[in-house]
Short mmCIF file of C-alpha atoms and ligand atoms in Angstrom, two decimals:
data_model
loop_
_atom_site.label_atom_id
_atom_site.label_comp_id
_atom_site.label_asym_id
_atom_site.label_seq_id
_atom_site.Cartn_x
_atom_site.Cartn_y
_atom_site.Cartn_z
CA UNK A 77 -20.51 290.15 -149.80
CA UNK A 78 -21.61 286.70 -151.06
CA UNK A 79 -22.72 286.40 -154.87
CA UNK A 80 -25.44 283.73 -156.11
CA UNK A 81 -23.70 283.32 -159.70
CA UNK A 82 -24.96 281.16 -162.18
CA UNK A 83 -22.04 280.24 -163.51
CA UNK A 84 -23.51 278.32 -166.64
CA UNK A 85 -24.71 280.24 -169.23
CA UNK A 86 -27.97 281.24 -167.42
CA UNK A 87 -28.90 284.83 -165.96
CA UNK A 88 -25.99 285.43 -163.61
CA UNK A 89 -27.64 287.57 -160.10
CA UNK A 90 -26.82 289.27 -156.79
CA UNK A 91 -28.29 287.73 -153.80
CA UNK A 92 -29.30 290.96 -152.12
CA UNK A 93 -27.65 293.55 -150.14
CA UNK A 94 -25.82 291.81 -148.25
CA UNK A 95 -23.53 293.93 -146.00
CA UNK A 96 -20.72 292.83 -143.57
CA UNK A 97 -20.98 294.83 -140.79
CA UNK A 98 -24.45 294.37 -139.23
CA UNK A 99 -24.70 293.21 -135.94
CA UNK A 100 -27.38 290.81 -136.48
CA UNK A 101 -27.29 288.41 -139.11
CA UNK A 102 -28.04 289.89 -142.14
CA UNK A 103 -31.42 287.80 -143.70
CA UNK A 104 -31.83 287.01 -147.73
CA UNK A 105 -35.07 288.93 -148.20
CA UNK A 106 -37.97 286.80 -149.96
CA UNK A 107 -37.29 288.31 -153.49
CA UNK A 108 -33.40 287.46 -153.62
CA UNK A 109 -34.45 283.56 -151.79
CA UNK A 110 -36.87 283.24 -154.52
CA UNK A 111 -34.06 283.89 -157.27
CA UNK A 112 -31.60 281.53 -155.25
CA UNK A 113 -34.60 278.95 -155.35
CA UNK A 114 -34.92 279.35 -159.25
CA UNK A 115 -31.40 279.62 -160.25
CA UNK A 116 -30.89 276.36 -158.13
CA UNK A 117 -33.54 274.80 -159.49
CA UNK A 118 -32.17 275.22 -163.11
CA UNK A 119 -28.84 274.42 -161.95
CA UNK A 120 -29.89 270.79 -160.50
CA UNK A 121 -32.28 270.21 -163.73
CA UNK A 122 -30.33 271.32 -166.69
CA UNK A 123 -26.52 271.15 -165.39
CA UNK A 124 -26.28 268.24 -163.33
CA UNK A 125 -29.02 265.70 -163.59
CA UNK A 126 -28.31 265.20 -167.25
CA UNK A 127 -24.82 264.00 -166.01
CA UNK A 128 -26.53 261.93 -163.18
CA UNK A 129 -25.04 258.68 -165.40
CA UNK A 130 -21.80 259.86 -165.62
CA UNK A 131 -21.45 261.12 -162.04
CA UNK A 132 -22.49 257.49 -160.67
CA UNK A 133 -19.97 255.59 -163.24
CA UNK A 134 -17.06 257.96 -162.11
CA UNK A 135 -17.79 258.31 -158.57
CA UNK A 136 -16.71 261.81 -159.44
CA UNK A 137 -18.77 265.46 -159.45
CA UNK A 138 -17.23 266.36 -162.67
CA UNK A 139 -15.03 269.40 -162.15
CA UNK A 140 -17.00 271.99 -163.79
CA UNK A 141 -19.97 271.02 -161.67
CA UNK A 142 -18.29 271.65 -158.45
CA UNK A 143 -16.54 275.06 -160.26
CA UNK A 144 -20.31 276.10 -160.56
CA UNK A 145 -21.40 275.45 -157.39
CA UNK A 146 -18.69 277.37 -155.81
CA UNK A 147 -19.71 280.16 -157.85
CA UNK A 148 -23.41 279.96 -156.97
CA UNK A 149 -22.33 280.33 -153.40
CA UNK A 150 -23.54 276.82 -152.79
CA UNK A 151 -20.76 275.79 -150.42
CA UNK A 152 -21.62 278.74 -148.15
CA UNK A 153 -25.59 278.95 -148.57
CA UNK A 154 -25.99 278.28 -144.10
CA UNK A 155 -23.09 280.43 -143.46
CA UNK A 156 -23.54 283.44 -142.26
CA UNK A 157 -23.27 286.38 -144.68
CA UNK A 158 -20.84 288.01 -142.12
CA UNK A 159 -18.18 285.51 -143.37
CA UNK A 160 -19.41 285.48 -146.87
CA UNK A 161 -22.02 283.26 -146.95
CA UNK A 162 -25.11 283.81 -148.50
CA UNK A 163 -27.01 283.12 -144.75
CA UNK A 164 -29.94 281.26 -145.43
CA UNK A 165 -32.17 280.31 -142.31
CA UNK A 166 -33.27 276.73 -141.69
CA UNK A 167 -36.28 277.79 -143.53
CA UNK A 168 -34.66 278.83 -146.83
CA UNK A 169 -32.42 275.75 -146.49
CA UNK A 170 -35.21 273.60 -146.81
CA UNK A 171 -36.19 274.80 -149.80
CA UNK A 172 -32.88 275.13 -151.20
CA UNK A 173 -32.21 271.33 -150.01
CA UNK A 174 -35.85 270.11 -151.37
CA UNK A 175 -34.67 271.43 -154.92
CA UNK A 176 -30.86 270.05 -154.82
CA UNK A 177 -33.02 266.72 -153.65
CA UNK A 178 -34.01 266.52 -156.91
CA UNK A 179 -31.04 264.95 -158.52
CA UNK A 180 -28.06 262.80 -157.46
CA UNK A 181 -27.75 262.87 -153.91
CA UNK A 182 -23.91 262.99 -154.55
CA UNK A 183 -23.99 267.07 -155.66
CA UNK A 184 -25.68 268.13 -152.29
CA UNK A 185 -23.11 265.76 -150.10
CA UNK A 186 -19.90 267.48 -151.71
CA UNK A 187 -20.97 270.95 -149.65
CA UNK A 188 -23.06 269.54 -147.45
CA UNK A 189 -20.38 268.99 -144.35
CA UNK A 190 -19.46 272.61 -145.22
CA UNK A 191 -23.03 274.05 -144.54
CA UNK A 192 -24.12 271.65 -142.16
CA UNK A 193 -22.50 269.28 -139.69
CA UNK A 194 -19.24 270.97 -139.59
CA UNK A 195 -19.88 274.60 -140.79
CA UNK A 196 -22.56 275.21 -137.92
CA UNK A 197 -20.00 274.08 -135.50
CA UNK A 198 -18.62 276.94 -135.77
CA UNK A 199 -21.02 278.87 -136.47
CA UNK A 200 -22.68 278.15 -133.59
CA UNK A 201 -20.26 277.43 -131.29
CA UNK A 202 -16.71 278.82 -132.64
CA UNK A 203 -14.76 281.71 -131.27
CA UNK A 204 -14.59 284.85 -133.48
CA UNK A 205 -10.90 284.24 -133.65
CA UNK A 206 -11.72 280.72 -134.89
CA UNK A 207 -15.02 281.85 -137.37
CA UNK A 208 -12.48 284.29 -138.97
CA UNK A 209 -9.94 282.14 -139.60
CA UNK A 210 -12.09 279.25 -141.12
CA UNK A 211 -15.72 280.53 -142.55
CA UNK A 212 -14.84 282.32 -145.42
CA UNK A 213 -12.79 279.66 -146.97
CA UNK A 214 -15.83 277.14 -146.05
CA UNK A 215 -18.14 279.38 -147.30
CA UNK A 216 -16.12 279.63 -150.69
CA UNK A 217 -15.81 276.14 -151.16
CA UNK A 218 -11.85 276.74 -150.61
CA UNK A 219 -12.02 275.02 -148.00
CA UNK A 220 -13.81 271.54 -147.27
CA UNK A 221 -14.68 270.70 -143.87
CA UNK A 222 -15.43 267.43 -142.50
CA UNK A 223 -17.07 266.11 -139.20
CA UNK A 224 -15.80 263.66 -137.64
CA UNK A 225 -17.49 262.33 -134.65
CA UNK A 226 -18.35 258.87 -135.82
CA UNK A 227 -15.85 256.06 -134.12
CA UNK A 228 -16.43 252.08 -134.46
CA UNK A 229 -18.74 251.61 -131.32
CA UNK A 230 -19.57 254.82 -130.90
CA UNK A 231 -22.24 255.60 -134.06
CA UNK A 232 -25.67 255.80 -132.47
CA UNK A 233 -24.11 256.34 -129.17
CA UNK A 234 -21.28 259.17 -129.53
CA UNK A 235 -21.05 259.83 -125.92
CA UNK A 236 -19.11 256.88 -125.71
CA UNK A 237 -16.40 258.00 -128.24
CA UNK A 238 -12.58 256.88 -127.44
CA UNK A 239 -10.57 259.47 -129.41
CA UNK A 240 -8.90 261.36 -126.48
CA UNK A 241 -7.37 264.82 -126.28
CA UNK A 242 -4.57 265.60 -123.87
CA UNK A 243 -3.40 268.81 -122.57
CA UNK A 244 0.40 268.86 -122.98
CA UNK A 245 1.80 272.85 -121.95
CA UNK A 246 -0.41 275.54 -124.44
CA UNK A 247 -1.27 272.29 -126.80
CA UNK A 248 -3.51 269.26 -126.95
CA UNK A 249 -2.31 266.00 -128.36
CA UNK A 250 -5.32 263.89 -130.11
CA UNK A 251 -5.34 260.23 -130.55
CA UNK A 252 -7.97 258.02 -131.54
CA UNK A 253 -10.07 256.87 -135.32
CA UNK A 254 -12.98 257.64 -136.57
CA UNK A 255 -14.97 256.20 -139.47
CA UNK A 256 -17.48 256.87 -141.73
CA UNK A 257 -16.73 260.35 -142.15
CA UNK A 258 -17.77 262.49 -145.30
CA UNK A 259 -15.75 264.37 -147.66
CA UNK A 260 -12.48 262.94 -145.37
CA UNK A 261 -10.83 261.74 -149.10
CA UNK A 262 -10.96 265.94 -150.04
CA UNK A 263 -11.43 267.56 -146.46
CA UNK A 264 -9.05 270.65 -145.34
CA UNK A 265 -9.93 270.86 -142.30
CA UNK A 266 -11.39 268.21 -139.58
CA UNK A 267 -13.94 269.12 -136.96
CA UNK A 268 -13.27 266.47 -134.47
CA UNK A 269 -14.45 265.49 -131.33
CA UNK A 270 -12.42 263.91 -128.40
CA UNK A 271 -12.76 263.02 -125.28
CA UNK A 272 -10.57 265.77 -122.37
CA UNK A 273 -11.77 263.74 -118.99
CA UNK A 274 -13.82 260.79 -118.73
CA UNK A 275 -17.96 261.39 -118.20
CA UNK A 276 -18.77 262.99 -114.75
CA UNK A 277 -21.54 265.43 -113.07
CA UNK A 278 -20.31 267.96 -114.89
CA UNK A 279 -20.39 266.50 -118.32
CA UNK A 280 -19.46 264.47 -121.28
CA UNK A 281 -15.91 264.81 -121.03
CA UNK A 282 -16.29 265.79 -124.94
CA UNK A 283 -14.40 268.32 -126.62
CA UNK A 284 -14.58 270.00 -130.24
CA UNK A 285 -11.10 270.84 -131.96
CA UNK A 286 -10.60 272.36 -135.61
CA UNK A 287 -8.07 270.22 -137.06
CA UNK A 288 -6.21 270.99 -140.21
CA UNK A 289 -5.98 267.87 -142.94
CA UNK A 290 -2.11 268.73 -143.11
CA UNK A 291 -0.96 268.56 -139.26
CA UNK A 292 1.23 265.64 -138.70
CA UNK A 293 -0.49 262.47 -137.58
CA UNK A 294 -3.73 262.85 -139.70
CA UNK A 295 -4.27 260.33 -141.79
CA UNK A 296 -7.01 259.78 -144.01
CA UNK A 297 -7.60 255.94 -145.08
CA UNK A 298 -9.06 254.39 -148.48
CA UNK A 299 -12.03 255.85 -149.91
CA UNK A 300 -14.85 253.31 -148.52
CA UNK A 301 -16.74 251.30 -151.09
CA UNK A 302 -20.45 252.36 -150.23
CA UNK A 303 -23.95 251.00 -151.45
CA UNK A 304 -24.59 253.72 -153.22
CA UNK A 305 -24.56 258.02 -153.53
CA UNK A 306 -21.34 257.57 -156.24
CA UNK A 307 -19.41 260.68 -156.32
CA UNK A 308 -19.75 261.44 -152.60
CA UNK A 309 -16.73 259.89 -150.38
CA UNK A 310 -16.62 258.56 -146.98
CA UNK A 311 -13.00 256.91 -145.36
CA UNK A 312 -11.78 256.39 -142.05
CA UNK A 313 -9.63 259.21 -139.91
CA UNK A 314 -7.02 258.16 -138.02
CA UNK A 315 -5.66 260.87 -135.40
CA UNK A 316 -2.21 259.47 -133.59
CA UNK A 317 -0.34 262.02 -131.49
CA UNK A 318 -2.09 265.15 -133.57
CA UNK A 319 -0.56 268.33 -131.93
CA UNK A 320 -2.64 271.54 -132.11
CA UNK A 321 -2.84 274.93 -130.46
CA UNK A 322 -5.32 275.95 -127.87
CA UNK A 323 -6.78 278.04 -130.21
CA UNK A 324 -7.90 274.67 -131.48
CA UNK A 325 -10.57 274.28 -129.07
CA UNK A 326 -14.15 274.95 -130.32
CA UNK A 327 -15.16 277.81 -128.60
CA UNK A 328 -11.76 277.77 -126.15
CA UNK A 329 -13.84 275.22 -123.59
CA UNK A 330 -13.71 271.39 -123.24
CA UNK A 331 -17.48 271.24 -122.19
CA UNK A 332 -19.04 272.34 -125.54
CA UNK A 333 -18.48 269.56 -127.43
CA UNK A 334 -20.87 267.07 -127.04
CA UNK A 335 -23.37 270.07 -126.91
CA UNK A 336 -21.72 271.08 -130.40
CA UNK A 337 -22.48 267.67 -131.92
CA UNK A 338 -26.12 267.45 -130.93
CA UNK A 339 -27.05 270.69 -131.70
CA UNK A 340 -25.48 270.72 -135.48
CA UNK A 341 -27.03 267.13 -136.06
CA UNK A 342 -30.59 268.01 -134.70
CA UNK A 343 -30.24 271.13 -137.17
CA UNK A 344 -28.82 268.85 -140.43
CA UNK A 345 -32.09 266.38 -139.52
CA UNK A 346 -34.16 268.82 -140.42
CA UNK A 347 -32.16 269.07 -143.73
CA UNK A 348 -31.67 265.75 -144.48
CA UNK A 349 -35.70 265.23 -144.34
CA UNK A 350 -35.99 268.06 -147.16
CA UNK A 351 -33.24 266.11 -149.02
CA UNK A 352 -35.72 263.27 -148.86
CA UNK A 353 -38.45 265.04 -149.97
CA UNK A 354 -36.72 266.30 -153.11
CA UNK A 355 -35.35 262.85 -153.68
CA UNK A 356 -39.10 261.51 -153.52
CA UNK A 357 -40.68 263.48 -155.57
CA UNK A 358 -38.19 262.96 -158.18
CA UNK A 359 -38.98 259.10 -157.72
CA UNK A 360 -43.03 259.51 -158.08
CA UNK A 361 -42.13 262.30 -161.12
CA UNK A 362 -40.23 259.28 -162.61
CA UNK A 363 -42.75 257.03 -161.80
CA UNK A 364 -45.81 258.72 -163.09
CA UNK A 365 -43.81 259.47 -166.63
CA UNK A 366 -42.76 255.65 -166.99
CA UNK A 367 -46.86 255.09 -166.06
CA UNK A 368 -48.16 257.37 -168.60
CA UNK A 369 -46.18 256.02 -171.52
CA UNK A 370 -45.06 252.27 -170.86
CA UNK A 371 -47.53 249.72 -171.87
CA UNK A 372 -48.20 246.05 -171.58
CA UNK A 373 -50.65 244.20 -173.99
CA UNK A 374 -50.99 247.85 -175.65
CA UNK A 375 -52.29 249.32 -172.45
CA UNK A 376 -50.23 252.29 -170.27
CA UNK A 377 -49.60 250.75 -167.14
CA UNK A 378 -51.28 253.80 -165.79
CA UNK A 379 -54.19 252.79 -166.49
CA UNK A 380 -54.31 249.99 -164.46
CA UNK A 381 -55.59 250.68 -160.74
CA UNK A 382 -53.26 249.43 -158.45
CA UNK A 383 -50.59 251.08 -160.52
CA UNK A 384 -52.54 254.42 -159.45
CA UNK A 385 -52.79 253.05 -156.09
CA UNK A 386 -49.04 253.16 -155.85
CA UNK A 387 -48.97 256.49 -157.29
CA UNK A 388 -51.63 257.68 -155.09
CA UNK A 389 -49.12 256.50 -151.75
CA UNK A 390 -46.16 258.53 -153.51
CA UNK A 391 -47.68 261.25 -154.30
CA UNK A 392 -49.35 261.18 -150.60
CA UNK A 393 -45.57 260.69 -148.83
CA UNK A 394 -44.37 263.46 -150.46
CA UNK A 395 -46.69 265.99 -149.99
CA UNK A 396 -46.91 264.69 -146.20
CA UNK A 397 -43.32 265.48 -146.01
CA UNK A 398 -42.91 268.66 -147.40
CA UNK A 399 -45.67 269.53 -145.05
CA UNK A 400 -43.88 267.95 -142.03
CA UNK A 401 -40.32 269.59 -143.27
CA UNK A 402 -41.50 273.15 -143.79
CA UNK A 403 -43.59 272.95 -140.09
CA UNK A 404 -39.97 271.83 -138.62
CA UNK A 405 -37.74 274.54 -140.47
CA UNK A 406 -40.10 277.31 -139.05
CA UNK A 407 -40.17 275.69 -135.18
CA UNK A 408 -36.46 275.90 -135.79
CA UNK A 409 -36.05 279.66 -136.94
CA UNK A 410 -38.66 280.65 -134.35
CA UNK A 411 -36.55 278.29 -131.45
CA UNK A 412 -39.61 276.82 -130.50
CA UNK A 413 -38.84 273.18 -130.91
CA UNK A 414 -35.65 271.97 -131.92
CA UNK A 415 -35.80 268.48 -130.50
CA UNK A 416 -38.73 266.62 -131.27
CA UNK A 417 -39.91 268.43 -135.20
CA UNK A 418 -36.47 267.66 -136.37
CA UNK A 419 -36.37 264.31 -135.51
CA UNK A 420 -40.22 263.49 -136.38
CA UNK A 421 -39.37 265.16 -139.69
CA UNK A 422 -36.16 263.44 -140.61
CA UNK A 423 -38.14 259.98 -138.86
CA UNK A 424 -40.90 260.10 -141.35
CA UNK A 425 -39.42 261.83 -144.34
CA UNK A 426 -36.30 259.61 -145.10
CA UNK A 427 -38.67 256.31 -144.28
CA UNK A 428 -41.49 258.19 -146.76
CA UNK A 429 -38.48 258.26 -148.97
CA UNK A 430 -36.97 254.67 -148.73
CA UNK A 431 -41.17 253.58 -149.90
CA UNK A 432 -41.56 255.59 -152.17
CA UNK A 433 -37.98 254.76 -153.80
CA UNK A 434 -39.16 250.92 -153.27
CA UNK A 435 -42.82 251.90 -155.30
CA UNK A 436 -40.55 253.50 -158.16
CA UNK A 437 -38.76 250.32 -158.75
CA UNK A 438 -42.10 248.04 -158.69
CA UNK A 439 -43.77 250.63 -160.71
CA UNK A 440 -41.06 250.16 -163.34
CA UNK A 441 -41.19 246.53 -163.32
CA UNK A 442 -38.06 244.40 -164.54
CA UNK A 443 -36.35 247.90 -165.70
CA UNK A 444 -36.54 249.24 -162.60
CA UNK A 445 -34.03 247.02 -161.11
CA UNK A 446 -31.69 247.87 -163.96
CA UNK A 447 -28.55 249.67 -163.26
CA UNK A 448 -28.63 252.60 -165.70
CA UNK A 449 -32.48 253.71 -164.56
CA UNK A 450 -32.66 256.35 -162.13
CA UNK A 451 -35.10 255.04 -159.98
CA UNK A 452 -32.78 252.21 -159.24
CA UNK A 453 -29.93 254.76 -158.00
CA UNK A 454 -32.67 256.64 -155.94
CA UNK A 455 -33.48 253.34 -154.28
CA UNK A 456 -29.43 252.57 -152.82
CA UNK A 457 -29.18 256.18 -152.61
CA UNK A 458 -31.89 256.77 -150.09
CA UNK A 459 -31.32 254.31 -148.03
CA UNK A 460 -28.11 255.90 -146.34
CA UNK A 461 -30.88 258.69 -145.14
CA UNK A 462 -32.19 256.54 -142.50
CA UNK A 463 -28.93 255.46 -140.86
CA UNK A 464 -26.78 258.59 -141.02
CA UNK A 465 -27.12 261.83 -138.46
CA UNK A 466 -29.23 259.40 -136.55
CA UNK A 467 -30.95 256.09 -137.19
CA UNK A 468 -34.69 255.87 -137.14
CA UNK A 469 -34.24 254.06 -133.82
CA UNK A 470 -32.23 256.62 -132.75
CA UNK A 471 -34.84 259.29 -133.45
CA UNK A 472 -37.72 257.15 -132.17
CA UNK A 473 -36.02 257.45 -128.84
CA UNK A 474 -35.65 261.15 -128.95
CA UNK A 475 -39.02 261.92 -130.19
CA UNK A 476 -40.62 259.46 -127.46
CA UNK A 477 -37.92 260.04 -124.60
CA UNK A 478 -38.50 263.66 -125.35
CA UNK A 479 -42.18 263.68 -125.26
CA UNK A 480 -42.17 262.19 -121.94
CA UNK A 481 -39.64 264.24 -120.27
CA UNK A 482 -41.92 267.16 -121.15
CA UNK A 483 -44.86 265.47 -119.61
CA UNK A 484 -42.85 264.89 -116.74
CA UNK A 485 -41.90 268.17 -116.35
CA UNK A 486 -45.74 269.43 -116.49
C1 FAD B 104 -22.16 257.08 -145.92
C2 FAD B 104 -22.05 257.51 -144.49
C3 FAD B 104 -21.65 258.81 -144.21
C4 FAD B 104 -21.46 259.20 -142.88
N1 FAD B 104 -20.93 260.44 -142.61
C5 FAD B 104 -20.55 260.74 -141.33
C6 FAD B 104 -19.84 261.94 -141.06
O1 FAD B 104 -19.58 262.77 -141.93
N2 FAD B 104 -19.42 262.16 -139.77
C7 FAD B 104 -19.68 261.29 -138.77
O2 FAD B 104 -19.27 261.55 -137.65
N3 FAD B 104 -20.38 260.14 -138.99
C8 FAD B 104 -20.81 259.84 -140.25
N4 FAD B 104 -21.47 258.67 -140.52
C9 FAD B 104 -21.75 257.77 -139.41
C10 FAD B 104 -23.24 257.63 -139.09
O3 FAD B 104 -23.72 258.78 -138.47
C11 FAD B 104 -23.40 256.36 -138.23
O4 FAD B 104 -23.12 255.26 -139.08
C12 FAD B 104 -24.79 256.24 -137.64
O5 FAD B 104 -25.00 257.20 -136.64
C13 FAD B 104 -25.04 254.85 -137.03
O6 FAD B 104 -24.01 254.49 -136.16
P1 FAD B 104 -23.29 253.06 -136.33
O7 FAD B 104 -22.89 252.92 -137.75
O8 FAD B 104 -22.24 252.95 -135.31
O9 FAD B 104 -24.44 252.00 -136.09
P2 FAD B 104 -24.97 251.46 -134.67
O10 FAD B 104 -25.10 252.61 -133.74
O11 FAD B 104 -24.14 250.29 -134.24
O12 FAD B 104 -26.43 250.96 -135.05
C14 FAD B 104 -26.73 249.64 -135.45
C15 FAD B 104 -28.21 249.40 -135.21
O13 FAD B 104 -28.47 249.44 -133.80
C16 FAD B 104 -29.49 250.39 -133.54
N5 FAD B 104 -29.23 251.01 -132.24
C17 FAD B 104 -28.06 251.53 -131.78
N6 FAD B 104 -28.23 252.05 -130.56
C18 FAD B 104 -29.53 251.85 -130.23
C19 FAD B 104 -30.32 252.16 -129.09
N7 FAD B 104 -29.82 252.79 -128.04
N8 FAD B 104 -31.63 251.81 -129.11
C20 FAD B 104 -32.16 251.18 -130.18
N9 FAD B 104 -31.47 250.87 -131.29
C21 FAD B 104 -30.17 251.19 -131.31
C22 FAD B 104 -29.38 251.39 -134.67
O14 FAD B 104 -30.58 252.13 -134.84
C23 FAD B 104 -29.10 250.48 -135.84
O15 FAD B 104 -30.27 249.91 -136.32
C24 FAD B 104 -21.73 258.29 -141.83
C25 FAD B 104 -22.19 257.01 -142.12
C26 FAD B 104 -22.33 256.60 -143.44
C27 FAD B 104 -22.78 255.18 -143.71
#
């Protein structure tokens, strides 16, 4: 059983009856999803946004802040209830992620691997053996998981990773590096993908294996020094002669790898574009304050037209997005398109975002490009959105390559 504990002075709450031993995947009914929503909601906006400031100076999530969000459930909120998450569909994730879009991006990245990229791994692809060993402690926040897939040359095209993984008797021996990869600096346990064989008719060659931080050979390097998101940490992997078990192997085959990958990233898109969405409307909310009260010659810049205009294109993105984001999440839970909506959705809303971050800064003139306003974090902080779990190149060619392959087909 998974709680949703507000674990700062608010209303603390059980998220439902949630029992273990269904064999379908228990659902958070729409009365317990719209407590989640609201204790959420006043965890981003009175715990952690008004330590935004401090979070970005220490590159840190303070560690009361990640305390709480462990007791809210947060690092298990996709994870099935089965192994104690709280087992939110894509639907209820979208909400959740448009309201933790609302502050630093930073809180949402330290258990995002956990319910996302890696967590639906295995989820979706793990043996029971492996779910049991691994998803309650990911769904607890006792243990971080990272996914590493990422390899210098193979970003936008993964299929072309290097990092191998020999069979040698019951074990396979992993070599290779990866970059890039979040939450590495804190992870427990690696999700990593390697190549088995080279690419032939039958496949990839790409394998999944669950790695543990502490097997000899992993090492993690120096926490990279990014643009922007403070308090959320990327570094490189480096994997040389890593022994593990066969009970290593995602799923116990080499051929579900690659199929893995794409199916956990095309899932997170659909995420990441609600992140954006909370992240813009948090821009225009800061934008149309600053317009109402700041003045020049004694008049509120508000009052001025083309400010408006700009306000007008903000509030328009947004609304477009959440629009776009919600139609997604439901073709996902109803498995009727989960190609094309979550790339169109993560296309246009982290774009939407990056201009409506940019009309922010203009809308708050010369103070906009100062360090300590929030609209000038927003603006670094969004821009990861378009290159991570797919470019906007990248998801150009799916949308388009996808659309005609199904005209093609008829
Ligand atoms: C902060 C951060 C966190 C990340 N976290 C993770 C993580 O947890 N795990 C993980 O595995 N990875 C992670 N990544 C990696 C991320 O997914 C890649 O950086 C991204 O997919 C782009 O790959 P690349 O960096 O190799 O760029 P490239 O693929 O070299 O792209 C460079 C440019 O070329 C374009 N391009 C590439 N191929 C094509 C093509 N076929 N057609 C048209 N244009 C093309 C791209 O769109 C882009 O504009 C992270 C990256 C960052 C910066």
């Amino acid at each position: 059983m998974s709680l949703f504990v507000l674990d700062t002075g608010l209303r603390t709450t059980q998220a439902g009856s949630m029992t273990t031993s269904q064999a379908a995947p228990a659902q958070v009914d729409d009365d317990d999803f719209r407590e989640i929503l609201t204790q959420t909601r006043a965890f981003v906006r009175t715990v952690v946004l008004p330590r935004e400031q401090e979070i970005a100076e220490t590159n840190a999530i303070p560690d009361d802040i990640r305390a709480a969000a462990k007791d809210m459930g947060l690092f298990g909120y996709a994870i099935p209830q089965e192994w104690g998450g709280l087992g939110l569909n894509l639907m209820q994730d979208a909400e959740l992620a448009m309201e933790l879009g609302y502050t630093t991006l930073a809180l949402r990245s330290m258990f995002g691997t956990n319910n996302g990229i890696a967590g639906q791994v295995l989820v979706g692809f793990g043996t029971d053996e492996q779910k049991a060993q691994w998803l309650e402690g990911i769904a607890s926040g006792a243990v971080v998981a990272s996914f590493a897939l990422t390899e210098p040359g193979a970003g936008s095209n993964p299929a072309g990773l290097r990092t191998t993984a020999k069979r040698d008797g019951d074990d396979w021996v992993l070599n290779g590096d990866k970059c890039f990869i979040t939450n590495a600096p804190l992870a427990d346990l690696f999700v990593v993908f390697a190549r088995t064989r080279p690419a032939d008719a039958d496949g990839t060659g790409i394998a999944v294996f669950l790695v543990s931080a502490d097997t000899p050979g992993v090492e993690v390097g120096a926490k990279d020094k990014k643009m922007g998101q403070e308090g959320a940490w990327t570094a490189d992997v480096h994997f040389t002669d890593v022994r593990v078990p066969a009970s290593a192997l995602v799923g116990g085959s080499e051929d579900v790898g690659y199929r893995a990958a794409m199916t956990s990233l095309a899932r997170g898109r659909v995420h990441i574009a609600a992140l954006s969405v909370g992240q813009a409307q948090r821009a225009l909310d800061e934008s149309v304050a600053h317009a109402a009260t700041a003045t020049q010659g004694g008049t509120p810049i508000g009052g001025f037209q083309l400010v408006q205009a700009m306000l007008a294109d903000q509030q328009t993105g947004v609304m477009a997005g959440r629009a776009l984001v919600r139609d997604a999440a439901r073709a996902w839970v109803e498995n009727t398109d989960r190609r094309i909506a979550p790339s169109a959705a993560k296309l246009f809303c982290t774009e939407m975002v990056g201009k409506v971050a940019d009309l922010a800064v203009q809308i708050h003139g010369g103070s906009g490009y100062m360090r300590e306003m929030v609209v000038e974090r927003i603006y670094r902080d969004v821009r990861l959105l378009r290159l991570y779990e797919g470019t906007s190149e990248i998801q150009r060619l799916i949308i388009g390559g996808g659309l005609v392959k199904q005209a093609q087909r008829g």
